[in-house]
Amino acid sequence: MAGIVINLDTIVSKASEQVSVDAGDDVVVLNAKTGIYFSLDDVSMNIWEMLEKPVGVRAILERLLLDYEVDAARCEKDLLSFLTDLVGQGLITEIQNT
């Protein structure tokens, strides 16, 4: 997934090679290709749910700013970092980047 740069204009979605399971207070996501799994906390679960269908990163950010009391610049930085990690792990794909 090298070369993909996530920004506010990127549209992303869950990758087809992943499986996710609700595990009580967490969601566990498995990359079916690599066999590596990840546990998501409350905020990242919220983001994960938004990725069910293709969604713009800007729309995710706006939703997070409505749902949580957080500094906008910090939220944007953390969101872009999280989504970049998910792309790197093969859990989400870039649909469009303008």
Coordinates of N, CA and C in Angstrom, one line a residue:
M1 N 0.8 -1.2 0.0 CA 0.0 0.0 0.0 C 0.9 1.3 0.0
A2 N 2.1 1.1 -0.3 CA 3.0 2.3 -0.3 C 2.6 3.2 -1.4
G3 N 2.8 4.5 -1.1 CA 2.5 5.5 -2.1 C 1.1 6.2 -1.9
I4 N 0.3 5.6 -1.1 CA -1.1 6.1 -0.8 C -0.9 7.2 0.2
V5 N -1.4 8.4 -0.1 CA -1.4 9.5 0.9 C -2.8 9.8 1.2
I6 N -3.1 9.7 2.5 CA -4.5 10.0 2.9 C -4.6 11.5 3.3
N7 N -5.6 12.2 2.8 CA -5.8 13.6 3.1 C -7.3 13.8 3.3
L8 N -7.7 15.0 3.6 CA -9.1 15.3 3.9 C -10.0 15.0 2.6
D9 N -9.4 15.0 1.5 CA -10.2 14.8 0.2 C -10.3 13.4 -0.2
T10 N -9.6 12.5 0.5 CA -9.6 11.1 0.1 C -10.9 10.4 0.5
I11 N -11.3 9.5 -0.3 CA -12.5 8.7 0.0 C -12.0 7.3 0.3
V12 N -12.4 6.7 1.4 CA -11.8 5.4 1.8 C -13.0 4.4 2.2
S13 N -12.7 3.2 2.2 CA -13.6 2.1 2.6 C -12.9 0.9 3.1
K14 N -13.6 0.1 3.9 CA -13.0 -1.2 4.4 C -12.5 -2.0 3.2
A15 N -11.4 -2.7 3.4 CA -10.9 -3.6 2.4 C -11.6 -4.9 2.4
S16 N -11.7 -5.5 1.2 CA -12.4 -6.8 1.1 C -11.7 -7.9 1.8
E17 N -10.4 -7.8 2.1 CA -9.6 -8.8 2.7 C -9.6 -8.8 4.2
Q18 N -10.6 -8.1 4.8 CA -10.7 -8.0 6.3 C -12.0 -8.6 6.8
V19 N -11.9 -9.0 8.0 CA -13.1 -9.5 8.7 C -13.1 -8.8 10.1
S20 N -14.2 -8.3 10.5 CA -14.3 -7.7 11.8 C -15.4 -8.4 12.6
V21 N -15.2 -8.4 14.0 CA -16.1 -9.1 14.9 C -16.2 -8.2 16.1
D22 N -17.4 -8.0 16.6 CA -17.7 -7.3 17.8 C -17.3 -8.2 19.0
A23 N -16.4 -7.7 19.8 CA -16.0 -8.5 21.0 C -16.3 -7.8 22.3
G24 N -17.5 -7.5 22.5 CA -18.0 -6.8 23.7 C -17.7 -5.3 23.6
D25 N -16.7 -4.8 24.4 CA -16.3 -3.4 24.4 C -15.4 -3.0 23.2
D26 N -14.9 -4.0 22.5 CA -13.9 -3.8 21.4 C -14.5 -4.4 20.1
V27 N -13.8 -4.0 19.0 CA -14.0 -4.7 17.8 C -12.7 -5.3 17.4
V28 N -12.6 -6.5 17.0 CA -11.4 -7.1 16.5 C -11.5 -7.2 15.0
V29 N -10.4 -6.7 14.3 CA -10.4 -6.7 12.9 C -9.2 -7.7 12.5
L30 N -9.5 -8.6 11.6 CA -8.5 -9.5 11.1 C -8.2 -9.2 9.6
N31 N -7.0 -9.1 9.3 CA -6.6 -9.0 7.9 C -6.5 -10.5 7.4
A32 N -7.4 -10.9 6.6 CA -7.5 -12.3 6.2 C -6.3 -12.7 5.3
K33 N -5.6 -11.8 4.7 CA -4.4 -12.1 3.9 C -3.2 -12.4 4.8
T34 N -3.0 -11.6 5.8 CA -1.8 -11.7 6.6 C -2.0 -12.5 7.9
G35 N -3.3 -12.6 8.3 CA -3.6 -13.3 9.6 C -3.3 -12.4 10.8
I36 N -3.0 -11.2 10.6 CA -2.8 -10.3 11.7 C -4.1 -9.6 12.1
Y37 N -4.3 -9.6 13.4 CA -5.5 -8.9 13.9 C -5.2 -7.7 14.8
F38 N -6.2 -6.9 14.9 CA -6.1 -5.6 15.6 C -7.4 -5.4 16.4
S39 N -7.2 -4.8 17.6 CA -8.3 -4.5 18.4 C -8.6 -3.0 18.4
L40 N -9.8 -2.6 18.2 CA -10.2 -1.2 18.1 C -10.9 -0.7 19.4
D41 N -10.5 0.5 19.9 CA -11.2 1.1 21.0 C -12.4 1.8 20.6
D42 N -13.0 2.6 21.5 CA -14.3 3.3 21.3 C -14.3 4.2 20.1
V43 N -13.3 5.1 20.1 CA -13.2 6.1 19.0 C -12.9 5.4 17.7
S44 N -11.9 4.5 17.7 CA -11.6 3.8 16.4 C -12.7 2.9 15.9
M45 N -13.5 2.4 16.9 CA -14.7 1.6 16.5 C -15.7 2.5 15.7
N46 N -15.9 3.7 16.2 CA -16.8 4.7 15.6 C -16.3 4.9 14.2
I47 N -15.0 5.2 14.0 CA -14.5 5.4 12.7 C -14.7 4.2 11.8
W48 N -14.4 3.0 12.3 CA -14.5 1.7 11.6 C -15.9 1.6 11.1
E49 N -16.9 1.9 11.9 CA -18.3 1.8 11.4 C -18.6 2.7 10.3
M50 N -18.0 3.9 10.3 CA -18.2 4.8 9.2 C -17.6 4.3 7.9
L51 N -16.6 3.4 8.0 CA -16.0 2.9 6.8 C -16.7 1.8 6.1
E52 N -17.9 1.5 6.6 CA -18.7 0.4 6.0 C -18.9 0.6 4.5
K53 N -19.2 1.8 4.2 CA -19.4 2.2 2.8 C -18.4 3.3 2.5
P54 N -18.0 3.5 1.2 CA -17.1 4.6 0.9 C -17.5 5.9 1.5
V55 N -16.5 6.5 2.2 CA -16.8 7.8 2.9 C -15.6 8.7 2.7
G56 N -15.8 10.0 2.7 CA -14.8 11.0 2.6 C -14.1 11.2 4.0
V57 N -12.8 11.4 4.0 CA -12.1 11.6 5.3 C -12.6 12.9 5.9
R58 N -12.9 13.9 5.1 CA -13.5 15.1 5.7 C -14.8 14.9 6.4
A59 N -15.7 14.0 5.9 CA -16.9 13.7 6.5 C -16.7 12.9 7.9
I60 N -15.7 12.1 7.9 CA -15.4 11.4 9.1 C -14.9 12.4 10.2
L61 N -14.0 13.3 9.8 CA -13.5 14.3 10.7 C -14.7 15.2 11.3
E62 N -15.6 15.6 10.4 CA -16.7 16.4 10.8 C -17.6 15.6 11.8
R63 N -17.8 14.4 11.6 CA -18.6 13.6 12.5 C -17.9 13.4 13.9
L64 N -16.6 13.2 13.8 CA -15.8 13.1 15.1 C -15.9 14.4 15.9
L65 N -15.8 15.5 15.2 CA -15.8 16.8 15.9 C -17.2 17.0 16.5
L66 N -18.3 16.5 15.9 CA -19.6 16.6 16.5 C -19.7 15.6 17.7
D67 N -19.2 14.4 17.6 CA -19.3 13.4 18.7 C -18.4 13.5 19.9
Y68 N -17.3 14.2 19.7 CA -16.3 14.2 20.8 C -15.8 15.7 21.0
E69 N -15.5 16.0 22.2 CA -14.9 17.3 22.6 C -13.4 17.1 22.4
V70 N -13.0 17.6 21.2 CA -11.6 17.5 20.9 C -11.2 18.7 20.0
D71 N -9.9 19.1 20.1 CA -9.4 20.2 19.3 C -9.4 19.7 17.8
A72 N -9.9 20.5 16.9 CA -10.0 20.2 15.5 C -8.7 19.8 14.9
A73 N -7.6 20.5 15.1 CA -6.3 20.2 14.5 C -5.8 18.9 15.1
R74 N -6.0 18.6 16.3 CA -5.5 17.4 16.9 C -6.3 16.2 16.4
C75 N -7.6 16.4 16.2 CA -8.5 15.3 15.7 C -8.1 15.0 14.3
E76 N -7.9 16.0 13.5 CA -7.5 15.8 12.1 C -6.1 15.1 12.0
K77 N -5.2 15.5 12.8 CA -3.9 14.8 12.8 C -4.0 13.3 13.2
D78 N -4.7 13.1 14.3 CA -4.9 11.7 14.7 C -5.7 10.9 13.8
L79 N -6.7 11.4 13.1 CA -7.5 10.7 12.2 C -6.7 10.3 10.9
L80 N -5.9 11.3 10.4 CA -5.1 11.0 9.2 C -4.0 9.9 9.6
S81 N -3.5 10.0 10.7 CA -2.5 9.0 11.2 C -3.1 7.6 11.3
F82 N -4.3 7.5 11.9 CA -5.0 6.3 12.1 C -5.4 5.6 10.8
L83 N -5.9 6.5 9.8 CA -6.3 5.9 8.5 C -5.1 5.5 7.7
T84 N -4.0 6.2 7.9 CA -2.8 5.8 7.2 C -2.3 4.5 7.7
D85 N -2.4 4.3 9.0 CA -2.0 3.0 9.6 C -2.9 1.9 9.1
L86 N -4.3 2.1 9.0 CA -5.2 1.1 8.4 C -4.9 0.8 7.0
V87 N -4.5 1.8 6.2 CA -4.1 1.5 4.8 C -2.9 0.7 4.8
G88 N -1.9 1.0 5.6 CA -0.7 0.3 5.7 C -0.8 -1.2 6.1
Q89 N -1.8 -1.4 6.9 CA -2.1 -2.8 7.3 C -3.0 -3.5 6.4
G90 N -3.5 -2.9 5.3 CA -4.4 -3.5 4.3 C -5.8 -3.6 4.8
L91 N -6.2 -2.8 5.8 CA -7.6 -2.9 6.3 C -8.6 -2.0 5.6
I92 N -8.1 -0.9 5.0 CA -8.9 -0.1 4.2 C -8.3 0.2 2.9
T93 N -9.1 0.6 2.0 CA -8.6 1.0 0.7 C -9.0 2.4 0.3
E94 N -8.2 3.0 -0.5 CA -8.5 4.3 -1.0 C -9.4 4.2 -2.2
I95 N -10.5 4.8 -2.2 CA -11.4 4.8 -3.4 C -11.1 5.9 -4.3
Q96 N -10.8 7.1 -3.8 CA -10.5 8.2 -4.6 C -9.7 9.2 -3.8
N97 N -8.8 9.9 -4.5 CA -8.0 10.9 -3.8 C -7.9 12.1 -4.8
T98 N -8.5 13.2 -4.3 CA -8.5 14.4 -5.2 C -7.6 15.4 -4.8

